[in-house]
mmCIF file of C-alpha atoms in Angstrom:
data_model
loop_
_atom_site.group_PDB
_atom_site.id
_atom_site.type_symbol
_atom_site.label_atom_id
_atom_site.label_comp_id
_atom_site.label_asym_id
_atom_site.label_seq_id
_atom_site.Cartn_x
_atom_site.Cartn_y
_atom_site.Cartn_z
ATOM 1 C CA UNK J 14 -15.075 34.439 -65.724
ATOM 2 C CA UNK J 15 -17.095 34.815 -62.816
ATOM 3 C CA UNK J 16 -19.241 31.809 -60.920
ATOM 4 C CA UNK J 17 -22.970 33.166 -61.249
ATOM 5 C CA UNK J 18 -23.463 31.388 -58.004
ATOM 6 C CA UNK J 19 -21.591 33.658 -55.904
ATOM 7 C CA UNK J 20 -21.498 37.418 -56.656
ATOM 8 C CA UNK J 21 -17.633 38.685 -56.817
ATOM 9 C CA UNK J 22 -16.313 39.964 -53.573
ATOM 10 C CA UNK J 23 -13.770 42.768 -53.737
ATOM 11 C CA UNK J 24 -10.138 41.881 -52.294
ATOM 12 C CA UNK J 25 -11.076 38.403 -53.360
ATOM 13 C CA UNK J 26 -9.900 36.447 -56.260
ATOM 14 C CA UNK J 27 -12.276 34.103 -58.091
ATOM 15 C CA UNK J 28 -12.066 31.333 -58.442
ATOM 16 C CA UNK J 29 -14.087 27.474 -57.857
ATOM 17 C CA UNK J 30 -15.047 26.953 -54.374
ATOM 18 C CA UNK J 31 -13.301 24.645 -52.471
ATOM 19 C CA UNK J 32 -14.666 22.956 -49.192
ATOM 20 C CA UNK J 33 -12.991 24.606 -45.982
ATOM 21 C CA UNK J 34 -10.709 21.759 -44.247
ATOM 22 C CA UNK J 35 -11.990 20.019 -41.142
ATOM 23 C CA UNK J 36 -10.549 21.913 -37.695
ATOM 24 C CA UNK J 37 -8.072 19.883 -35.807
ATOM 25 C CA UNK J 38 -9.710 18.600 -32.554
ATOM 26 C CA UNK J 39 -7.636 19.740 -29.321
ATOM 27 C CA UNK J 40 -5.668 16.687 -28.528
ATOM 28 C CA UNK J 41 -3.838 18.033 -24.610
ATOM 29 C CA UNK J 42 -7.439 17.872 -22.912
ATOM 30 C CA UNK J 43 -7.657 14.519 -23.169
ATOM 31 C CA UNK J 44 -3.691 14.093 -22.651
ATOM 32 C CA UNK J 45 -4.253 15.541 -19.156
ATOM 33 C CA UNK J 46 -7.453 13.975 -18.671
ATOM 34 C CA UNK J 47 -6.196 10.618 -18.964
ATOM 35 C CA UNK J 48 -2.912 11.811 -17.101
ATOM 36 C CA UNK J 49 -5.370 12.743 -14.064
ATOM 37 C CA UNK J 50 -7.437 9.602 -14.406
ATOM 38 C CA UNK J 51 -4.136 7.415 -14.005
ATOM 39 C CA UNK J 52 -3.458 9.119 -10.931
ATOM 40 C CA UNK J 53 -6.331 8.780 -9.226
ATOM 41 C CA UNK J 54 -6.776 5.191 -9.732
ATOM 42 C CA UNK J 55 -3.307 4.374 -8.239
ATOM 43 C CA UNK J 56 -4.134 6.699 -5.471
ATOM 44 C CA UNK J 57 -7.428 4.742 -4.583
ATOM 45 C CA UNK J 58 -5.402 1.674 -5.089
ATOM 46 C CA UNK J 59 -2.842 2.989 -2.561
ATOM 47 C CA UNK J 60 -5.817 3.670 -0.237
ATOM 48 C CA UNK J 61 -7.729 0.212 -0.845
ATOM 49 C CA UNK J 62 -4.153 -1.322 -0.253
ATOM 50 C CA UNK J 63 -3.090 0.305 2.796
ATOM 51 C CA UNK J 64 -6.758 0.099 4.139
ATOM 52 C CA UNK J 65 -6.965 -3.715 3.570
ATOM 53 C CA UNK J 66 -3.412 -4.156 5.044
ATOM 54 C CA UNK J 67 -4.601 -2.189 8.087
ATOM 55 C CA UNK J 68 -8.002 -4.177 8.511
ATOM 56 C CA UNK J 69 -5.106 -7.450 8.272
ATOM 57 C CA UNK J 70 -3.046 -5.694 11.084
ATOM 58 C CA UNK J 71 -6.293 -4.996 13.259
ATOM 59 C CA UNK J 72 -7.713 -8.615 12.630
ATOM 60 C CA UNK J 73 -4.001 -10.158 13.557
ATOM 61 C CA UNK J 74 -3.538 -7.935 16.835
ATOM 62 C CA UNK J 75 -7.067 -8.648 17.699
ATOM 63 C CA UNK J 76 -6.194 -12.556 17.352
ATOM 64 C CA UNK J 77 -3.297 -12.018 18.940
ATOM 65 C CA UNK J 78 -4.658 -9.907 22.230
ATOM 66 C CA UNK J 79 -7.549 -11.903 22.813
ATOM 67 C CA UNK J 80 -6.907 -15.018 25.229
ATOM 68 C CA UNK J 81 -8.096 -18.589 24.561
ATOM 69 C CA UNK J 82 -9.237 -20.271 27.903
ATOM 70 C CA UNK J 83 -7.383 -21.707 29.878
ATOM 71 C CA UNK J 84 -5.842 -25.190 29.315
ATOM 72 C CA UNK J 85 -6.950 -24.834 25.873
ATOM 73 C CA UNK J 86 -3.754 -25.642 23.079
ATOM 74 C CA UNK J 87 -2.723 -22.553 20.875
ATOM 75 C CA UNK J 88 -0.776 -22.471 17.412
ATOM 76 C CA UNK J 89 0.967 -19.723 16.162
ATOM 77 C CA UNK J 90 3.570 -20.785 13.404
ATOM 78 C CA UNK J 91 4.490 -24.399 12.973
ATOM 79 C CA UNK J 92 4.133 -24.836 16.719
ATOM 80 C CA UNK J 93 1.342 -26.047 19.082
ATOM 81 C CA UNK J 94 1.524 -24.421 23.178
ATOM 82 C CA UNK J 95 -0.013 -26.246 25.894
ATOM 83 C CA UNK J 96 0.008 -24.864 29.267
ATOM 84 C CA UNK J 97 0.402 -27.763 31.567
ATOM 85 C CA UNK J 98 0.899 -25.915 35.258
ATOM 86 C CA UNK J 99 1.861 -22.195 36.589
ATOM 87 C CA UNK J 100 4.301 -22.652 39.914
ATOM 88 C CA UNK J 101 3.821 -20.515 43.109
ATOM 89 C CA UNK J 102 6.381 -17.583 42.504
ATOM 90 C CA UNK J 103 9.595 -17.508 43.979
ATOM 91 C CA UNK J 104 12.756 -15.098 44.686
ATOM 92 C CA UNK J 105 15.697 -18.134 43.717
ATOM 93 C CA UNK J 106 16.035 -20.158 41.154
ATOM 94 C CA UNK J 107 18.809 -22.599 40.547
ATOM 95 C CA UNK J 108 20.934 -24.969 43.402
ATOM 96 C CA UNK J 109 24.333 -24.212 41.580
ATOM 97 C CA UNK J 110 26.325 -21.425 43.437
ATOM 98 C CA UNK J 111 27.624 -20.190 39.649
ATOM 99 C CA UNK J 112 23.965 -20.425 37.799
ATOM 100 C CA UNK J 113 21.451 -19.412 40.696
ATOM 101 C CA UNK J 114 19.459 -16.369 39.603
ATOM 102 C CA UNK J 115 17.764 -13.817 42.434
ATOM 103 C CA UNK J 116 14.787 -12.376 40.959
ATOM 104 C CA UNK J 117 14.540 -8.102 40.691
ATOM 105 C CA UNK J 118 10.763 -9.218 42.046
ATOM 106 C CA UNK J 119 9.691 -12.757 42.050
ATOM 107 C CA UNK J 120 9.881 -15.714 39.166
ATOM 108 C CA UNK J 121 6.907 -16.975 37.557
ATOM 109 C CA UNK J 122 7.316 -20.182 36.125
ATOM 110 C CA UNK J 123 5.082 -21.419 33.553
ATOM 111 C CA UNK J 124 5.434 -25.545 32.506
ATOM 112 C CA UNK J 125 4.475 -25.845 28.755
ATOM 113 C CA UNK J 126 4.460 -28.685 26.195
ATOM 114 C CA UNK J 127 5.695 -27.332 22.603
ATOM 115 C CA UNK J 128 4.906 -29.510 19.526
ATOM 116 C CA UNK J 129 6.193 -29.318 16.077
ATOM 117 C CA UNK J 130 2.830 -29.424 13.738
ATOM 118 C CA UNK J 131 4.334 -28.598 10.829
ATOM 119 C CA UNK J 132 6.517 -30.201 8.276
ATOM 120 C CA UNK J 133 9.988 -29.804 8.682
ATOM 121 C CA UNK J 134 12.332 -29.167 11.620
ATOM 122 C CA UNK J 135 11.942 -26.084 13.472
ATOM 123 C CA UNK J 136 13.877 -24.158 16.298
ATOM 124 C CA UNK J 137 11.728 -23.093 19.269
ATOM 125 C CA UNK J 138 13.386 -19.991 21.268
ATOM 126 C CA UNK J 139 11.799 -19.409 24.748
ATOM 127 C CA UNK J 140 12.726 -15.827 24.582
ATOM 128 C CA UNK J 141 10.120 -15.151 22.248
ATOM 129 C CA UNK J 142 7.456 -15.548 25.307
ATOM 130 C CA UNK J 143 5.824 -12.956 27.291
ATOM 131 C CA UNK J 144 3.778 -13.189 30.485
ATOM 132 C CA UNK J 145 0.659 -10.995 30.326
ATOM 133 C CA UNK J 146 -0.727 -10.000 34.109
ATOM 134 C CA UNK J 147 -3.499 -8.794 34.830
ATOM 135 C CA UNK J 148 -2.993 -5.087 33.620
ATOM 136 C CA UNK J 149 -2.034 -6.055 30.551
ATOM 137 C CA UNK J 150 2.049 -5.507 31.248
ATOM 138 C CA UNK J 151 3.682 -7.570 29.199
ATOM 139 C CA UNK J 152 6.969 -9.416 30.877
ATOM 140 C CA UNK J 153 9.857 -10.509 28.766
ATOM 141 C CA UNK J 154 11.408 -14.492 29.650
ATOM 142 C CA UNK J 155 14.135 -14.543 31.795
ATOM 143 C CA UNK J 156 16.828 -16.766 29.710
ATOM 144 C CA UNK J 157 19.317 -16.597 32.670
ATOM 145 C CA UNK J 158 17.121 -17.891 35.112
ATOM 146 C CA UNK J 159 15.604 -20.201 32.517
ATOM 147 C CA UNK J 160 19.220 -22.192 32.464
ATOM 148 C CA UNK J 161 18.514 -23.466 36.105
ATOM 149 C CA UNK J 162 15.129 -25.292 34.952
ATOM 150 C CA UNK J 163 15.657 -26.427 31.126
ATOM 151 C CA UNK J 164 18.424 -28.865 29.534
ATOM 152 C CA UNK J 165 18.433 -26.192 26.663
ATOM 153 C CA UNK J 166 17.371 -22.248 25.736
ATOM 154 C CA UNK J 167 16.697 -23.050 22.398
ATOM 155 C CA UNK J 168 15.577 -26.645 20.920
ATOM 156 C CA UNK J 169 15.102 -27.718 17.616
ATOM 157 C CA UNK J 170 11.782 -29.813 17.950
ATOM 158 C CA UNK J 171 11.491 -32.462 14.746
ATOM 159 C CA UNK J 172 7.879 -32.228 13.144
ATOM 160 C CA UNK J 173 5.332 -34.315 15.076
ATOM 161 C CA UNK J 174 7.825 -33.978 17.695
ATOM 162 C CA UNK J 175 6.866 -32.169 21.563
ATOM 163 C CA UNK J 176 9.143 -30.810 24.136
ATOM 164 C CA UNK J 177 8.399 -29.799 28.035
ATOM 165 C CA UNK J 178 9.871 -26.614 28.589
ATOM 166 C CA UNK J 179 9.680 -24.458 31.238
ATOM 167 C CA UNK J 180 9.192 -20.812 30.553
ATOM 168 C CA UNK J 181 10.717 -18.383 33.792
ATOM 169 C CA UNK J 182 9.326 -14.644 34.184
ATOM 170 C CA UNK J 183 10.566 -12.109 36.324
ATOM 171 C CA UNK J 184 8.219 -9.889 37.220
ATOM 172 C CA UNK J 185 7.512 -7.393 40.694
ATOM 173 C CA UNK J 186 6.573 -9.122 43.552
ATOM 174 C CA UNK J 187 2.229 -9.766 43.562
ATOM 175 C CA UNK J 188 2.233 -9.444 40.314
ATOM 176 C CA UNK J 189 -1.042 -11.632 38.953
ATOM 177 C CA UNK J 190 -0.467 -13.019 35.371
ATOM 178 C CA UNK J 191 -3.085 -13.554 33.414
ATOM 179 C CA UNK J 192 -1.901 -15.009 29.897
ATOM 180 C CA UNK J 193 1.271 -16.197 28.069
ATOM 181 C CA UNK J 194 1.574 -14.868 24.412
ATOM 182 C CA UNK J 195 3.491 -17.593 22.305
ATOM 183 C CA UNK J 196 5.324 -16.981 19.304
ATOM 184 C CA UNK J 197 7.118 -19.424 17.030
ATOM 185 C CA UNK J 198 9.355 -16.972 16.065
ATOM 186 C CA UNK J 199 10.346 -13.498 16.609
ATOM 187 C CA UNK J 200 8.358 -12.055 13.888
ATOM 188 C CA UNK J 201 5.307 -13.980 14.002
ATOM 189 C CA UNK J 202 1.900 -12.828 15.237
ATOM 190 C CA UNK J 203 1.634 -14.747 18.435
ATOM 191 C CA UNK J 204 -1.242 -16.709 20.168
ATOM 192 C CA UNK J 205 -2.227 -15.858 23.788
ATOM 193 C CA UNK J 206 -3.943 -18.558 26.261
ATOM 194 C CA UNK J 207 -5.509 -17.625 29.602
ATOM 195 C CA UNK J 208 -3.949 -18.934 32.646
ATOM 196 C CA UNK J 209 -7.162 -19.007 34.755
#
């Protein structure tokens, strides 16, 4: 029995005609494609990350290296800095033959009122200062020389709460400074005020 439809083909058997089945769709473009896609959105990510962390970083140094006027109060932290006087430098400080401290240079001294503004206790270090002069040098506080003029090094200032410190720098003899950075802690950005 032969279909009258479709003329017999040699090598062929006959038989009704059944429709072909669909072709399978490749699936591993699309595997990779999506693999790719994933990739490139957590490297832009990265990049929008690290570039908005950066922009932070800039923003905070910028803060941080530019100089509010002089007498002006600073915060950084949970602490307020007021510059109340800067002393004439001098080679001695200290009357007590054990404590006196000669100076490498000269000593700065730098009188400053530190206030707790925020809400719980917090302990105020004065060797997280720096002098600035006036090429930007930055000068580390002198904590041994700092004994002779302070009842403490470190003070733990109750919120609301100011001290009068005095902060000592050691620095080469006609040296100008320029700033003090303040820092209410060792890892926080800092706040600099001019000292003219």
């Amino acid at each position: 029995m032969t279909n009258p439809q479709y003329p017999a083909q040699p090598g062929y058997p006959q038989g009704p005609h059944y429709p072909q089945p669909p072709r399978k769709k490749k699936v591993w473009p699309w595997v990779v494609g999506g693999i790719l896609a994933v990739i490139l959105l957590m490297f832009g990510g990265c990049v929008a990350l690290i570039g908005g962390a950066a922009n932070e970083v800039a923003k905070a140094e910028e803060k941080r290296n530019t100089a509010a006027s002089a007498g002006s109060e600073v915060r950084d932290g949970k602490f307020s800095f007021l510059v109340k006087g800067v002393e004439e430098p001098v080679t001695v400080i200290g009357t007590n033959d054990i404590l006196k401290e000669q100076a490498q240079g000269e000593f700065i001294q730098v009188h400053v009122d530190v206030t707790n503004v925020g809400n719980e206790a917090q302990h105020y270090f004065g060797s997280n200062q720096k002098l600035i002069d006036d090429q930007g040098r930055e000068f580390a506080n002198d904590t041994g020389a700092e004994i002779n003029v302070n009842d403490h090094l470190t003070e733990e200032i109750n919120p609301g709460n100011k001290v009068s410190i005095t902060l000592v720098f050691d620095v080469p003899q006609g040296t100008v400074p320029a700033a003090v950075e303040f820092h209410d802690s060792a890892f926080s950005g800092g706040a600099r005020v001019a000292l003219k």
